[in-house]
Amino acid sequence: MTNNREETKIALKKHIVEYLNLLDIKAEDITDDEPLFGGRMALDSIDSLELIVLLDREFDVKIENPTEGRKILTSVNSIVDYIYKSKDLV
Amino acid sequence: MEKVLVTGLGIISSIGLSIDEHLLNLRSGRHGLSHAKNVKSKYADTFYFGEIKNTDADLKEILNIASAQSLSRTCLLALYAFKNAIHDAAWSEKEWQAKDTAFISSSTVGGMSNTDALYVDANAKLKPSPYVHSYHGAEHAQYIFDKYQMQGYFDVINTACSSSANAILLATQLIQLGKIKRAIVGGADALAKFTINGFNALQILSKEPCKPFDKNRNGLNLGEGAAYLILEAKSEVKNKKTYTCITGYGNANDAYHLSSTSPSATGPIWAMQKALEAANLKPEAIDYINAHGTGTENNDSTELFALNHIFGEKPKPFNATKSFTGHTLAAAGAMEAIFTILSIKNQELFPSLRIDNALKLGDWRAISTRKENYQINHALSNSFGFNGNGTSLIFSKCI
Amino acid sequence: MYIIDSYSICAQNFFNYLDENQEMEIFEDLIYFAKEPDYMDYIPASLLRRMGKAVRMGIGSGLKLLNTHKDIDGIIIGTAHGGLEDCIKFLNQIVHYEEGLLTPTNFVQSTPNAIAGQLALMNQNHGYNMTHINKGSAFENSIMDAWIQFQNKDINKLLLGSVEENSDYNKNIDFWNGKFKEEKVPSNKILASDTPGTNLGEASIFFILDKKENKNATKIVDFHTSHRLQLEDLEDQIMDFLGKNNISKLDIANVISGRNGDSRLNEYYNTVESIFDNASIYAFKHWIGENPSASAFALYMAHLIAQNTLEIPKYKNAVNKSSDNYILVYNSYDGISHHFYLLK
């Protein structure tokens, strides 16, 4: 995984589109702080489970349970913050 | 309309190989939940399961089936319960081969309980495994239908966790309408790596014995088993042992989410309302409810809400027998129908286990102790499945 | 029970577009894949993204009808295969990740009642909802189910459908189970074949059924299934079926035959077709392939014929056409359960 936050954000957005099979949203159109849940993407609880798997497989980062997940998975920014925090990076 | 009588029961689960054994364990609060020994899965020691202790080899021996025969575990469980049911109803070829006898079964996993063989066959990796004929959800039923050379109406349902309850619903309607005279109905599901991983992916399995309707519940335990009921039209039954009548049924869809119930519990409420209408009963007439009660955060709170909504502030006794057997998926509806019927037949209530800190809604809370000599005229049993499917059945003392 | 509307997704564009200028396509392969419409036009992307092929096809057909008939009282589906593609995807995940952390969508979407469930969700329909899976009788069970529910005074209109997809999963399993021929036979020659096995096809066929009498609709007059029917008893069985409905063989104007070029069943279809030399005979499996719920397509075709919607090529012309009235459908998927339908 890169140490460059911007590159991580780009990679994350691509994975989000792939894992959730978003048909009408391109990776580059996802803004860093738009709400993933309750926003235009209308993600639900099954998607939060998919995102937990995404983080595990692509970034080697664990989220213990869905409740914890909902707090972390609010936006691309919050997820990237969590990734970096988990790896003790800045 | 014809009255529908239940004249035979057959069941196998983690709490017994016979009706008597089930009664003994239900009465003494002895559950069948443990880590798994038979099913091959990484999670065998992580989660608790309602696993039947007998291996496939044991079951084949009991059933007098050659060990070389490649039948899935689901099929073996189904055959066991089926045989017991027709024996309990004192049926012969005359009944099960009649053209007006229906067979309606159900399974969610079917032969996919042989998950490893399935992977090999589906990906055409090697020569076909001996299980290549057995994967389909209807396979166990096709095997039985063929073995017994049945000729009547033949149907197999898969609506996830409400499957066998729906099998009962359909056969009841067919008998009431005079389309058939009798039926064997129920379902079977064996533990399988496929379903264990599916439920784990949804993160709804518990690492402890499940605690339905407890504030600290944290998921369900998967179980396995099979259950069949023999239903007969009253006009066909002369002087025969009868358990109860089936007087009501209702099926509805929650239409909210694929794997969780709406906070307003629309589906469960509609299902129960329809069952009461079909039975021509007011909510007050129900004396006991066997809840779906899986032990998940979502199911138990929404179901409790629904019960309170339908039956009002004054609580009725209800329990979750999945606290004994785990969630046996397709078999659950028929299994819990049997427990409900036994409650009515013996006028007793079984406890719901492991309620230390009861989930409450007003005065509503699950019963946690056994009650003997309890008058039950009418009882309701709930089964709610994935994809919003919900079914309620009403059983009544036959008068 | 009346068919008042129908929609199909199958291997032939001919039936999708009901366009006289379409030609039937000829297939060389063992499996005829469905021509799927552009679902993005009417299925919300947020739901479509999750759907495996079976669910897509089912929703894609069912929703088309629900958009015009919003007032249905229930949804009944027959599907022997269920969501196979999702099933194998989840299975492969289990093996590939060694039972590690897995994504749940494939599992949930592989459940056979995902089709009925999502149709209910999208239509906000809380009514009766059922899914039948009994292989070559799944569709027949759903028809019987519809009949049963129509006896309820509160149920007047139902959405009924069948979905059978094909994927690597059943291609391999069906191969091992001897469903395919050993030799490749193109679709335009398959019906004349006399070797065991056939070609498979996927289809999603949906109907709006209404219980109100409707002279402009197609009435499903009667239906019957006979298990383990011996060839020598076939004619008697048909005559009983017609007799029960007070009609004779001369009242049958059209016969829709499920013949598929599988030598193990050819004699059954030969017998039925020869009994009704006074009727036009239609075959259809050379167009759309074989699947456990092929009867659904036969009923779809019966509806098109009854409604005079489309000029469908006949398999055999009537020797001495005697009637304009009834349509008989005969089909068997496995040679064990034999299905008969009478429509008008």
Short mmCIF file of C-alpha atoms in Angstrom, two decimals, chain A residues 44 46, chain B residues 253 255-259 386-389, chain C residues 43-52 54-56 58-60 62-63 66 75 77 86 105-125 129 131 159 206:
data_model
loop_
_atom_site.label_atom_id
_atom_site.label_comp_id
_atom_site.label_asym_id
_atom_site.label_seq_id
_atom_site.Cartn_x
_atom_site.Cartn_y
_atom_site.Cartn_z
CA ASP A 44 -27.16 -0.34 3.14
CA ILE A 46 -25.08 -5.48 3.31
CA ASN B 253 -43.85 -10.26 2.55
CA ALA B 255 -40.80 -5.90 1.38
CA TYR B 256 -38.12 -3.98 3.26
CA HIS B 257 -34.71 -5.66 3.06
CA LEU B 258 -33.31 -8.95 1.87
CA SER B 259 -31.92 -10.16 5.17
CA PHE B 386 -34.79 -14.05 4.02
CA ASN B 387 -36.22 -11.96 1.25
CA GLY B 388 -39.00 -10.80 3.54
CA ASN B 389 -40.93 -14.03 3.51
CA ILE C 43 -34.35 -1.32 -12.74
CA PRO C 44 -32.77 1.14 -10.27
CA ALA C 45 -28.97 0.87 -10.44
CA SER C 46 -28.79 0.57 -6.66
CA LEU C 47 -30.67 -2.75 -6.85
CA LEU C 48 -29.48 -3.95 -10.25
CA ARG C 49 -25.84 -3.83 -9.18
CA ARG C 50 -26.35 -6.69 -6.76
CA MET C 51 -28.34 -8.98 -8.96
CA GLY C 52 -26.97 -12.17 -10.39
CA ALA C 54 -31.34 -15.24 -12.51
CA VAL C 55 -32.52 -12.38 -10.34
CA ARG C 56 -31.85 -9.84 -13.13
CA GLY C 58 -36.67 -12.44 -13.14
CA ILE C 59 -36.88 -8.83 -12.05
CA GLY C 60 -36.39 -7.74 -15.64
CA GLY C 62 -41.62 -9.27 -13.61
CA LEU C 63 -41.07 -5.54 -13.23
CA LEU C 66 -45.71 -4.73 -12.50
CA ILE C 75 -46.13 -13.05 -6.33
CA ILE C 77 -42.23 -17.95 -8.70
CA ASP C 86 -24.30 -16.42 -7.41
CA THR C 105 -24.16 -10.54 -1.54
CA ASN C 106 -23.57 -13.72 -3.56
CA PHE C 107 -24.99 -15.85 -0.77
CA VAL C 108 -28.13 -13.77 -0.33
CA GLN C 109 -28.69 -13.46 -4.09
CA SER C 110 -28.26 -17.22 -4.63
CA THR C 111 -31.33 -18.05 -2.57
CA PRO C 112 -34.14 -19.08 -4.94
CA ASN C 113 -36.65 -16.76 -3.30
CA ALA C 114 -34.48 -13.73 -3.94
CA ILE C 115 -36.48 -13.14 -7.12
CA ALA C 116 -39.89 -13.12 -5.45
CA GLY C 117 -38.46 -11.17 -2.53
CA GLN C 118 -36.97 -8.40 -4.62
CA LEU C 119 -40.06 -8.08 -6.79
CA ALA C 120 -42.05 -7.61 -3.59
CA LEU C 121 -39.53 -5.04 -2.37
CA MET C 122 -39.61 -3.05 -5.58
CA ASN C 123 -43.38 -3.15 -5.83
CA GLN C 124 -43.79 -2.65 -2.06
CA ASN C 125 -46.02 -5.67 -2.17
CA ASN C 129 -45.13 -14.58 -1.80
CA THR C 131 -41.17 -19.87 -4.51
CA LEU C 159 -47.82 -12.11 -10.76
CA PHE C 206 -43.82 -13.93 -16.42
#
